[in-house]
mmCIF file of C-alpha atoms and ligand atoms in Angstrom:
data_model
loop_
_atom_site.group_PDB
_atom_site.id
_atom_site.type_symbol
_atom_site.label_atom_id
_atom_site.label_comp_id
_atom_site.label_asym_id
_atom_site.label_seq_id
_atom_site.Cartn_x
_atom_site.Cartn_y
_atom_site.Cartn_z
ATOM 1 C CA MET A 647 33.823 13.200 8.692
ATOM 2 C CA SER A 648 34.843 9.726 9.725
ATOM 3 C CA ARG A 649 32.835 6.825 8.435
ATOM 4 C CA VAL A 650 33.225 3.525 10.293
ATOM 5 C CA TYR A 651 33.084 -0.064 9.090
ATOM 6 C CA ASN A 652 29.503 -0.928 9.950
ATOM 7 C CA PHE A 653 28.964 -4.695 10.317
ATOM 8 C CA SER A 654 25.346 -4.293 11.445
ATOM 9 C CA ALA A 655 22.864 -7.012 10.441
ATOM 10 C CA GLY A 656 20.318 -4.318 9.611
ATOM 11 C CA PRO A 657 19.718 -1.514 8.968
ATOM 12 C CA ALA A 658 23.052 -1.922 7.311
ATOM 13 C CA VAL A 659 25.817 -0.311 5.317
ATOM 14 C CA LEU A 660 24.901 1.303 1.972
ATOM 15 C CA PRO A 661 27.321 2.025 -0.887
ATOM 16 C CA GLU A 662 29.073 5.353 -0.286
ATOM 17 C CA GLU A 663 28.585 6.227 -3.945
ATOM 18 C CA VAL A 664 24.812 5.917 -3.497
ATOM 19 C CA LEU A 665 24.812 8.135 -0.408
ATOM 20 C CA LEU A 666 26.856 10.753 -2.239
ATOM 21 C CA THR A 667 24.449 10.757 -5.194
ATOM 22 C CA ALA A 668 21.534 11.108 -2.781
ATOM 23 C CA GLN A 669 23.371 13.990 -1.116
ATOM 24 C CA SER A 670 23.980 15.760 -4.407
ATOM 25 C CA GLU A 671 20.308 15.365 -5.360
ATOM 26 C CA LEU A 672 18.898 16.141 -1.934
ATOM 27 C CA LEU A 673 17.765 19.700 -2.664
ATOM 28 C CA GLU A 674 16.888 19.231 -6.294
ATOM 29 C CA TYR A 675 16.246 16.008 -8.176
ATOM 30 C CA GLY A 676 17.122 16.526 -11.855
ATOM 31 C CA THR A 677 15.494 19.748 -12.982
ATOM 32 C CA SER A 678 12.392 19.212 -10.853
ATOM 33 C CA GLY A 679 13.198 22.076 -8.488
ATOM 34 C CA MET A 680 12.492 19.879 -5.479
ATOM 35 C CA SER A 681 13.723 16.947 -3.418
ATOM 36 C CA VAL A 682 12.384 13.425 -4.070
ATOM 37 C CA MET A 683 11.002 13.705 -0.511
ATOM 38 C CA GLU A 684 8.788 16.583 -1.571
ATOM 39 C CA MET A 685 7.532 15.138 -4.818
ATOM 40 C CA SER A 686 4.042 13.942 -5.661
ATOM 41 C CA HIS A 687 4.018 10.192 -6.177
ATOM 42 C CA ARG A 688 1.787 10.902 -9.200
ATOM 43 C CA SER A 689 4.424 13.133 -10.823
ATOM 44 C CA LYS A 690 6.249 12.131 -13.993
ATOM 45 C CA ASP A 691 9.582 12.413 -12.139
ATOM 46 C CA PHE A 692 8.538 9.944 -9.449
ATOM 47 C CA GLU A 693 6.937 7.552 -11.920
ATOM 48 C CA ASP A 694 10.271 7.515 -13.744
ATOM 49 C CA ILE A 695 12.094 6.724 -10.495
ATOM 50 C CA LEU A 696 9.695 3.882 -9.644
ATOM 51 C CA PHE A 697 9.456 2.322 -13.104
ATOM 52 C CA THR A 698 13.220 2.601 -13.699
ATOM 53 C CA ALA A 699 13.855 0.921 -10.335
ATOM 54 C CA GLU A 700 11.524 -1.909 -11.333
ATOM 55 C CA ALA A 701 13.110 -2.288 -14.780
ATOM 56 C CA ASP A 702 16.620 -2.335 -13.275
ATOM 57 C CA LEU A 703 15.615 -4.933 -10.672
ATOM 58 C CA ARG A 704 14.029 -7.063 -13.412
ATOM 59 C CA SER A 705 17.241 -6.908 -15.368
ATOM 60 C CA LEU A 706 19.462 -7.643 -12.319
ATOM 61 C CA MET A 707 17.408 -10.695 -11.298
ATOM 62 C CA ASN A 708 16.227 -11.804 -14.744
ATOM 63 C CA ILE A 709 12.642 -11.633 -13.526
ATOM 64 C CA PRO A 710 10.323 -13.317 -16.067
ATOM 65 C CA ASP A 711 7.390 -11.347 -17.518
ATOM 66 C CA ASN A 712 4.809 -13.471 -15.701
ATOM 67 C CA TYR A 713 6.006 -12.166 -12.321
ATOM 68 C CA LYS A 714 4.931 -8.864 -10.795
ATOM 69 C CA VAL A 715 7.338 -6.700 -8.810
ATOM 70 C CA LEU A 716 5.669 -4.818 -5.946
ATOM 71 C CA PHE A 717 7.286 -2.063 -3.871
ATOM 72 C CA LEU A 718 5.428 -2.160 -0.544
ATOM 73 C CA GLN A 719 5.766 -0.930 3.037
ATOM 74 C CA GLY A 720 5.954 -2.532 6.443
ATOM 75 C CA GLY A 721 9.350 -4.183 6.061
ATOM 76 C CA GLY A 722 9.890 -7.913 5.820
ATOM 77 C CA PHE A 723 7.736 -8.611 8.843
ATOM 78 C CA THR A 724 4.460 -7.469 7.285
ATOM 79 C CA GLN A 725 4.912 -10.149 4.626
ATOM 80 C CA PHE A 726 4.713 -12.805 7.363
ATOM 81 C CA ALA A 727 0.965 -11.969 7.485
ATOM 82 C CA MET A 728 0.390 -10.830 3.917
ATOM 83 C CA ILE A 729 1.609 -14.148 2.500
ATOM 84 C CA PRO A 730 -0.921 -16.331 4.355
ATOM 85 C CA MET A 731 -3.713 -13.785 3.816
ATOM 86 C CA ASN A 732 -3.193 -14.030 0.065
ATOM 87 C CA LEU A 733 -1.998 -17.589 -0.448
ATOM 88 C CA MET A 734 -3.395 -19.749 2.385
ATOM 89 C CA ILE A 735 -6.619 -20.486 0.562
ATOM 90 C CA ASN A 736 -6.921 -24.022 1.995
ATOM 91 C CA LYS A 737 -5.750 -22.715 5.367
ATOM 92 C CA SER A 738 -2.760 -25.019 5.393
ATOM 93 C CA ALA A 739 0.899 -24.254 4.764
ATOM 94 C CA GLY A 740 4.274 -25.887 5.339
ATOM 95 C CA TYR A 741 7.111 -24.024 7.067
ATOM 96 C CA ILE A 742 10.760 -25.028 7.145
ATOM 97 C CA VAL A 743 12.148 -23.624 10.365
ATOM 98 C CA THR A 744 15.859 -22.895 10.168
ATOM 99 C CA GLY A 745 16.102 -19.924 12.530
ATOM 100 C CA GLN A 746 14.506 -16.892 14.134
ATOM 101 C CA TRP A 747 13.024 -15.422 10.983
ATOM 102 C CA SER A 748 11.330 -18.541 9.652
ATOM 103 C CA LYS A 749 10.119 -19.230 13.182
ATOM 104 C CA LYS A 750 8.564 -15.762 13.399
ATOM 105 C CA ALA A 751 6.989 -16.211 9.971
ATOM 106 C CA SER A 752 5.462 -19.562 10.920
ATOM 107 C CA GLY A 753 4.156 -18.072 14.175
ATOM 108 C CA GLU A 754 2.379 -15.341 12.240
ATOM 109 C CA ALA A 755 0.931 -17.830 9.741
ATOM 110 C CA LYS A 756 -0.712 -19.720 12.634
ATOM 111 C CA ILE A 757 -3.085 -16.747 12.999
ATOM 112 C CA PHE A 758 -4.578 -17.696 9.635
ATOM 113 C CA GLY A 759 -4.537 -21.465 9.426
ATOM 114 C CA GLU A 760 -2.761 -24.724 10.057
ATOM 115 C CA VAL A 761 1.021 -24.654 9.957
ATOM 116 C CA HIS A 762 2.956 -27.861 9.311
ATOM 117 C CA GLU A 763 6.565 -27.706 10.416
ATOM 118 C CA LEU A 764 8.163 -29.677 7.580
ATOM 119 C CA ALA A 765 11.722 -29.566 8.929
ATOM 120 C CA SER A 766 13.635 -27.807 11.683
ATOM 121 C CA SER A 767 17.194 -27.308 12.868
ATOM 122 C CA ALA A 768 16.155 -26.137 16.341
ATOM 123 C CA ASP A 769 17.853 -29.211 17.874
ATOM 124 C CA LYS A 770 21.283 -27.605 17.307
ATOM 125 C CA ASN A 771 20.314 -23.958 17.801
ATOM 126 C CA PHE A 772 19.775 -23.521 14.046
ATOM 127 C CA SER A 773 23.460 -23.990 13.232
ATOM 128 C CA TYR A 774 22.835 -26.093 10.093
ATOM 129 C CA ILE A 775 20.336 -26.638 7.269
ATOM 130 C CA PRO A 776 18.445 -29.954 7.484
ATOM 131 C CA ASP A 777 18.082 -32.285 4.495
ATOM 132 C CA LEU A 778 15.176 -30.897 2.454
ATOM 133 C CA SER A 779 15.233 -33.373 -0.426
ATOM 134 C CA ASP A 780 12.419 -35.698 0.676
ATOM 135 C CA LEU A 781 10.036 -33.939 3.045
ATOM 136 C CA ASN A 782 6.678 -35.249 4.114
ATOM 137 C CA ILE A 783 4.427 -32.794 2.236
ATOM 138 C CA PRO A 784 0.699 -33.049 3.014
ATOM 139 C CA ASP A 785 -1.508 -32.851 -0.077
ATOM 140 C CA ASN A 786 -3.511 -29.805 0.988
ATOM 141 C CA LEU A 787 -0.594 -27.394 1.512
ATOM 142 C CA ASP A 788 -1.050 -24.010 -0.133
ATOM 143 C CA TYR A 789 2.691 -23.360 -0.172
ATOM 144 C CA VAL A 790 6.053 -24.279 1.325
ATOM 145 C CA TYR A 791 7.895 -21.459 3.090
ATOM 146 C CA ILE A 792 11.602 -20.937 3.648
ATOM 147 C CA CYS A 793 13.842 -18.173 4.928
ATOM 148 C CA GLN A 794 16.698 -18.661 2.512
ATOM 149 C CA ASN A 795 19.317 -16.779 4.530
ATOM 150 C CA GLU A 796 18.845 -16.759 8.289
ATOM 151 C CA THR A 797 20.286 -13.417 9.355
ATOM 152 C CA VAL A 798 20.667 -14.260 13.036
ATOM 153 C CA HIS A 799 22.226 -17.699 12.706
ATOM 154 C CA GLY A 800 24.241 -17.186 9.529
ATOM 155 C CA THR A 801 22.951 -20.117 7.477
ATOM 156 C CA THR A 802 21.922 -20.248 3.812
ATOM 157 C CA ILE A 803 19.732 -22.825 2.076
ATOM 158 C CA ARG A 804 21.864 -23.750 -0.959
ATOM 159 C CA LYS A 805 19.706 -26.590 -2.267
ATOM 160 C CA LEU A 806 16.047 -25.586 -2.421
ATOM 161 C CA PRO A 807 13.541 -27.988 -0.840
ATOM 162 C CA ASN A 808 11.764 -30.520 -2.999
ATOM 163 C CA THR A 809 8.248 -29.139 -2.543
ATOM 164 C CA LYS A 810 6.665 -31.966 -4.571
ATOM 165 C CA GLY A 811 4.817 -29.531 -6.779
ATOM 166 C CA LYS A 812 3.764 -27.054 -4.100
ATOM 167 C CA ILE A 813 4.518 -23.348 -4.486
ATOM 168 C CA LEU A 814 7.778 -22.233 -2.906
ATOM 169 C CA VAL A 815 7.771 -18.946 -0.952
ATOM 170 C CA SER A 816 11.116 -17.504 0.108
ATOM 171 C CA ASP A 817 12.275 -14.704 2.397
ATOM 172 C CA ILE A 818 15.456 -13.366 0.794
ATOM 173 C CA SER A 819 15.733 -10.213 2.946
ATOM 174 C CA SER A 820 19.335 -10.738 4.022
ATOM 175 C CA MET A 821 20.627 -12.150 0.736
ATOM 176 C CA PHE A 822 18.762 -9.888 -1.695
ATOM 177 C CA LEU A 823 20.877 -9.393 -4.861
ATOM 178 C CA SER A 824 23.931 -10.987 -3.239
ATOM 179 C CA GLU A 825 24.007 -14.040 -5.517
ATOM 180 C CA PRO A 826 22.113 -15.261 -8.596
ATOM 181 C CA LEU A 827 18.706 -16.904 -8.011
ATOM 182 C CA ASP A 828 16.409 -18.458 -10.588
ATOM 183 C CA VAL A 829 13.087 -16.683 -9.996
ATOM 184 C CA ASN A 830 11.268 -19.472 -11.882
ATOM 185 C CA ASN A 831 11.851 -21.780 -8.893
ATOM 186 C CA TYR A 832 9.572 -19.681 -6.702
ATOM 187 C CA GLY A 833 5.928 -18.675 -6.544
ATOM 188 C CA LEU A 834 6.807 -15.684 -4.394
ATOM 189 C CA LEU A 835 10.033 -14.061 -3.216
ATOM 190 C CA PHE A 836 10.254 -11.116 -0.884
ATOM 191 C CA GLY A 837 12.865 -9.039 0.830
ATOM 192 C CA GLY A 838 12.787 -6.245 3.339
ATOM 193 C CA VAL A 839 15.334 -3.925 1.770
ATOM 194 C CA GLN A 840 17.166 -2.706 4.874
ATOM 195 C CA LYS A 841 19.776 -5.484 4.764
ATOM 196 C CA ASN A 842 21.168 -5.246 1.256
ATOM 197 C CA VAL A 843 19.159 -2.830 -0.862
ATOM 198 C CA GLY A 844 18.000 0.369 0.846
ATOM 199 C CA PRO A 845 16.470 2.118 3.859
ATOM 200 C CA ALA A 846 14.249 0.258 6.355
ATOM 201 C CA GLY A 847 10.515 0.148 5.726
ATOM 202 C CA VAL A 848 10.411 -0.786 2.057
ATOM 203 C CA VAL A 849 9.779 -4.407 1.123
ATOM 204 C CA ILE A 850 9.932 -5.783 -2.410
ATOM 205 C CA VAL A 851 7.655 -8.671 -3.385
ATOM 206 C CA ILE A 852 8.208 -10.668 -6.572
ATOM 207 C CA VAL A 853 5.137 -12.807 -7.180
ATOM 208 C CA ARG A 854 3.916 -15.020 -10.019
ATOM 209 C CA GLU A 855 0.846 -13.487 -11.660
ATOM 210 C CA ASP A 856 -1.422 -16.508 -11.247
ATOM 211 C CA LEU A 857 -0.987 -16.289 -7.453
ATOM 212 C CA ILE A 858 -2.423 -12.772 -7.332
ATOM 213 C CA ARG A 859 -6.102 -13.291 -6.626
ATOM 214 C CA ASP A 860 -9.280 -11.610 -5.534
ATOM 215 C CA ASP A 861 -10.591 -14.442 -3.372
ATOM 216 C CA VAL A 862 -8.091 -14.020 -0.563
ATOM 217 C CA LEU A 863 -8.874 -14.889 3.070
ATOM 218 C CA PRO A 864 -11.943 -13.100 4.510
ATOM 219 C CA PHE A 865 -11.219 -9.855 6.398
ATOM 220 C CA THR A 866 -8.040 -9.206 4.410
ATOM 221 C CA PRO A 867 -7.705 -5.400 4.336
ATOM 222 C CA THR A 868 -7.385 -3.682 0.952
ATOM 223 C CA MET A 869 -3.788 -2.676 1.689
ATOM 224 C CA MET A 870 -2.863 -6.289 2.439
ATOM 225 C CA LYS A 871 -3.991 -7.698 -0.931
ATOM 226 C CA TYR A 872 -1.294 -8.209 -3.531
ATOM 227 C CA LYS A 873 -3.950 -7.554 -6.158
ATOM 228 C CA THR A 874 -4.481 -3.990 -4.906
ATOM 229 C CA HIS A 875 -0.826 -3.160 -5.458
ATOM 230 C CA ALA A 876 -0.361 -5.193 -8.627
ATOM 231 C CA ASP A 877 -3.388 -3.521 -10.297
ATOM 232 C CA ASN A 878 -2.026 -0.089 -9.371
ATOM 233 C CA LYS A 879 1.688 -0.618 -10.182
ATOM 234 C CA SER A 880 2.648 -0.045 -6.523
ATOM 235 C CA LEU A 881 0.903 3.346 -6.612
ATOM 236 C CA PHE A 882 -2.402 2.470 -4.906
ATOM 237 C CA ASN A 883 -1.618 4.776 -2.002
ATOM 238 C CA THR A 884 1.486 6.891 -1.448
ATOM 239 C CA PRO A 885 4.426 4.488 -1.571
ATOM 240 C CA PRO A 886 7.613 5.026 0.487
ATOM 241 C CA CYS A 887 8.944 7.300 -2.271
ATOM 242 C CA TYR A 888 12.319 8.257 -0.862
ATOM 243 C CA GLY A 889 13.163 4.684 0.148
ATOM 244 C CA ILE A 890 12.285 3.440 -3.336
ATOM 245 C CA TYR A 891 14.499 6.163 -4.826
ATOM 246 C CA ILE A 892 17.475 4.912 -2.759
ATOM 247 C CA CYS A 893 16.761 1.296 -3.804
ATOM 248 C CA GLY A 894 16.858 2.528 -7.400
ATOM 249 C CA LEU A 895 20.270 4.097 -6.848
ATOM 250 C CA VAL A 896 21.535 0.824 -5.349
ATOM 251 C CA PHE A 897 20.267 -1.066 -8.433
ATOM 252 C CA LYS A 898 22.166 1.373 -10.691
ATOM 253 C CA TRP A 899 25.295 0.891 -8.549
ATOM 254 C CA LEU A 900 24.992 -2.896 -8.908
ATOM 255 C CA LEU A 901 24.432 -2.704 -12.669
ATOM 256 C CA LYS A 902 27.534 -0.529 -13.051
ATOM 257 C CA LEU A 903 29.520 -3.046 -11.023
ATOM 258 C CA GLY A 904 28.553 -5.822 -13.443
ATOM 259 C CA GLY A 905 25.340 -7.130 -11.907
ATOM 260 C CA VAL A 906 24.598 -9.971 -9.528
ATOM 261 C CA ASP A 907 27.236 -12.363 -10.904
ATOM 262 C CA ALA A 908 29.930 -9.751 -10.317
ATOM 263 C CA ILE A 909 28.841 -8.910 -6.755
ATOM 264 C CA HIS A 910 28.507 -12.642 -6.006
ATOM 265 C CA LYS A 911 32.194 -13.178 -6.853
ATOM 266 C CA ILE A 912 33.150 -10.266 -4.605
ATOM 267 C CA ASN A 913 30.901 -11.627 -1.823
ATOM 268 C CA GLN A 914 32.510 -15.073 -2.111
ATOM 269 C CA ALA A 915 35.964 -13.520 -1.890
ATOM 270 C CA LYS A 916 34.988 -11.427 1.143
ATOM 271 C CA ALA A 917 33.396 -14.347 2.995
ATOM 272 C CA LYS A 918 36.386 -16.600 2.222
ATOM 273 C CA ILE A 919 38.778 -14.148 3.895
ATOM 274 C CA LEU A 920 36.741 -14.284 7.098
ATOM 275 C CA TYR A 921 35.934 -18.013 7.096
ATOM 276 C CA ASP A 922 39.533 -19.017 6.214
ATOM 277 C CA TYR A 923 40.749 -16.996 9.170
ATOM 278 C CA LEU A 924 38.078 -18.484 11.489
ATOM 279 C CA ASP A 925 39.055 -22.007 10.389
ATOM 280 C CA SER A 926 42.717 -21.375 11.188
ATOM 281 C CA SER A 927 42.260 -19.325 14.365
ATOM 282 C CA LYS A 928 43.112 -20.733 17.786
ATOM 283 C CA LEU A 929 40.816 -18.212 19.468
ATOM 284 C CA PHE A 930 37.791 -17.591 17.251
ATOM 285 C CA HIS A 931 35.581 -20.145 15.579
ATOM 286 C CA GLY A 932 32.470 -20.070 13.411
ATOM 287 C CA THR A 933 29.200 -21.462 14.761
ATOM 288 C CA VAL A 934 27.700 -22.862 11.527
ATOM 289 C CA ARG A 935 28.296 -26.179 9.732
ATOM 290 C CA ALA A 936 30.743 -25.391 6.919
ATOM 291 C CA GLN A 937 28.531 -26.231 3.925
ATOM 292 C CA ASP A 938 25.617 -24.143 5.251
ATOM 293 C CA ARG A 939 27.550 -20.946 5.970
ATOM 294 C CA SER A 940 26.077 -17.660 4.798
ATOM 295 C CA LEU A 941 28.038 -15.280 2.572
ATOM 296 C CA MET A 942 26.279 -12.370 4.270
ATOM 297 C CA ASN A 943 26.110 -13.002 8.036
ATOM 298 C CA VAL A 944 29.078 -14.578 9.789
ATOM 299 C CA PRO A 945 28.591 -15.493 13.464
ATOM 300 C CA PHE A 946 31.631 -16.502 15.529
ATOM 301 C CA VAL A 947 32.633 -17.012 19.160
ATOM 302 C CA THR A 948 35.733 -17.383 21.298
ATOM 303 C CA GLY A 949 34.130 -19.854 23.698
ATOM 304 C CA SER A 950 34.380 -17.377 26.582
ATOM 305 C CA LYS A 951 31.651 -14.820 27.240
ATOM 306 C CA GLU A 952 34.161 -12.468 28.893
ATOM 307 C CA LEU A 953 36.555 -12.589 25.946
ATOM 308 C CA ASP A 954 33.642 -12.112 23.504
ATOM 309 C CA ALA A 955 32.605 -8.976 25.362
ATOM 310 C CA GLU A 956 36.191 -7.725 25.491
ATOM 311 C CA PHE A 957 36.552 -8.261 21.746
ATOM 312 C CA VAL A 958 33.277 -6.504 20.880
ATOM 313 C CA ASN A 959 34.352 -3.558 23.010
ATOM 314 C CA ALA A 960 37.836 -3.339 21.515
ATOM 315 C CA ALA A 961 36.472 -3.712 17.963
ATOM 316 C CA ASP A 962 33.976 -0.930 18.566
ATOM 317 C CA LYS A 963 36.714 1.403 19.802
ATOM 318 C CA ALA A 964 38.784 0.588 16.714
ATOM 319 C CA GLY A 965 35.918 1.558 14.368
ATOM 320 C CA PHE A 966 34.466 -1.903 13.648
ATOM 321 C CA LYS A 967 30.862 -1.231 14.633
ATOM 322 C CA ASN A 968 27.997 -3.594 15.479
ATOM 323 C CA VAL A 969 29.949 -6.863 15.629
ATOM 324 C CA LYS A 970 28.069 -8.018 18.735
ATOM 325 C CA GLY A 971 26.188 -11.257 18.040
ATOM 326 C CA HIS A 972 22.444 -11.689 18.375
ATOM 327 C CA ARG A 973 21.486 -12.563 21.944
ATOM 328 C CA SER A 974 20.231 -16.018 20.917
ATOM 329 C CA VAL A 975 23.625 -17.051 19.513
ATOM 330 C CA GLY A 976 25.929 -14.881 21.614
ATOM 331 C CA GLY A 977 29.467 -14.006 20.636
ATOM 332 C CA MET A 978 29.978 -11.939 17.522
ATOM 333 C CA ARG A 979 28.427 -11.540 14.096
ATOM 334 C CA ALA A 980 29.908 -9.711 11.149
ATOM 335 C CA SER A 981 27.364 -8.897 8.456
ATOM 336 C CA ILE A 982 29.241 -8.383 5.222
ATOM 337 C CA TYR A 983 26.524 -7.302 2.809
ATOM 338 C CA ASN A 984 27.087 -6.126 -0.779
ATOM 339 C CA ALA A 985 28.075 -2.627 0.291
ATOM 340 C CA MET A 986 30.777 -3.723 2.773
ATOM 341 C CA PRO A 987 34.058 -3.073 0.986
ATOM 342 C CA ILE A 988 36.626 -5.873 0.892
ATOM 343 C CA GLU A 989 39.112 -3.733 2.816
ATOM 344 C CA GLY A 990 36.590 -3.629 5.685
ATOM 345 C CA VAL A 991 36.761 -7.429 5.919
ATOM 346 C CA ASN A 992 40.558 -7.477 5.534
ATOM 347 C CA LYS A 993 40.959 -4.918 8.301
ATOM 348 C CA LEU A 994 38.541 -6.769 10.593
ATOM 349 C CA VAL A 995 40.480 -10.025 10.103
ATOM 350 C CA GLN A 996 43.770 -8.209 10.790
ATOM 351 C CA PHE A 997 42.242 -6.778 13.952
ATOM 352 C CA MET A 998 41.045 -10.242 15.025
ATOM 353 C CA ALA A 999 44.494 -11.731 14.351
ATOM 354 C CA ASP A 1000 46.140 -9.025 16.478
ATOM 355 C CA PHE A 1001 43.601 -9.630 19.257
ATOM 356 C CA GLU A 1002 44.315 -13.364 19.030
ATOM 357 C CA LYS A 1003 48.080 -12.795 19.337
ATOM 358 C CA GLU A 1004 47.530 -10.802 22.502
ATOM 359 C CA HIS A 1005 45.229 -13.395 24.054
ATOM 360 C CA VAL A 1006 46.645 -16.766 22.968
ATOM 361 C CA LYS A 1007 50.133 -17.396 24.206
HETATM 362 C C1 PLP L 908 15.392 -8.290 9.050
HETATM 363 C C2 PLP L 908 14.645 -9.429 8.510
HETATM 364 C C3 PLP L 908 13.242 -9.445 8.436
HETATM 365 C C4 PLP L 908 12.374 -8.338 8.989
HETATM 366 O O1 PLP L 908 12.601 -7.134 8.375
HETATM 367 P P1 PLP L 908 11.899 -5.787 8.952
HETATM 368 O O2 PLP L 908 12.308 -4.793 7.941
HETATM 369 O O3 PLP L 908 12.480 -5.538 10.321
HETATM 370 O O4 PLP L 908 10.443 -6.029 9.002
HETATM 371 C C5 PLP L 908 12.628 -10.526 7.877
HETATM 372 N N1 PLP L 908 13.336 -11.568 7.407
HETATM 373 C C6 PLP L 908 14.687 -11.595 7.460
HETATM 374 C C7 PLP L 908 15.421 -12.771 6.935
HETATM 375 C C8 PLP L 908 15.390 -10.528 8.017
HETATM 376 O O5 PLP L 908 16.723 -10.563 8.077
#
């Protein structure tokens, strides 16, 4: 067996310990005599898996009692529609557009009502976070939406927007459990789990109870109502059982490591290794304004398309997989999520330094 360093933006690297536990429990979970994949979602064993996962997530994120935690399907993208269906009661919402994912979310919201673009960084290909301290917020907005970590562009919103009393909705897919967040600042948080938490398909929604309502937009299907899932503890229909089980193992792994504060320190250390090198390199440079740089997704370029391609190729051969940048930014991107070990980042930087020596005389 030879496992590579996988810098993919998603689906992404998972902790080896978690995969090994899953392997050891593949044929028989506990004393159930069966795999989690074969289990009824109404069984005591699966209820334990689901409710333990929820309790562990609540403890990791300090989720207050007046918020529901929902384990749903359809990835992050389905939330782009579910949010307006459930929250856009006045058919008007504000979107802060800082990259591909917030742009996609605002596009989807336009199906359901009026979308006000409150701020945008499109003028510089989403390479920075605009000032969000004094936005023009129309009175009738149902919510203000952000994508807090833009996976493609590698930016993070560090200072939340002043929403002037409106509900804040945040997509935390690519920064889920990577640093502490105060849940009280949000009406709704969601994350597709495939970036930092588990296998693709599962999405976790953390929503304040008073925002879960019956009088959602007309034609909202049963499956798309938060109330359906909240009333049934995420067991309305068959949930993505195996994916939830893996998320639960990742939560246990994080708790053992010391929780979100502990992983945040490790993430800061990992990102610093890469950014310090980029800042000192004569060949590679980062594409994001320094104060807005993500701890999770690190895009960089050489300035030459040919050299970029040569580097991606050489890195791939050396076992550094998926460092090719998104087509809209070009160059390279290293995603260094929670499960990427620090030696993976150290070795990548060493490889970049060697490549630089060969190419800069
Ligand atoms: C990947 C991603 C999504 C979409 O997730 P899917 O699981 O593909 O639906 C949404 N938002 C952000 C920030 C992402 O990185």
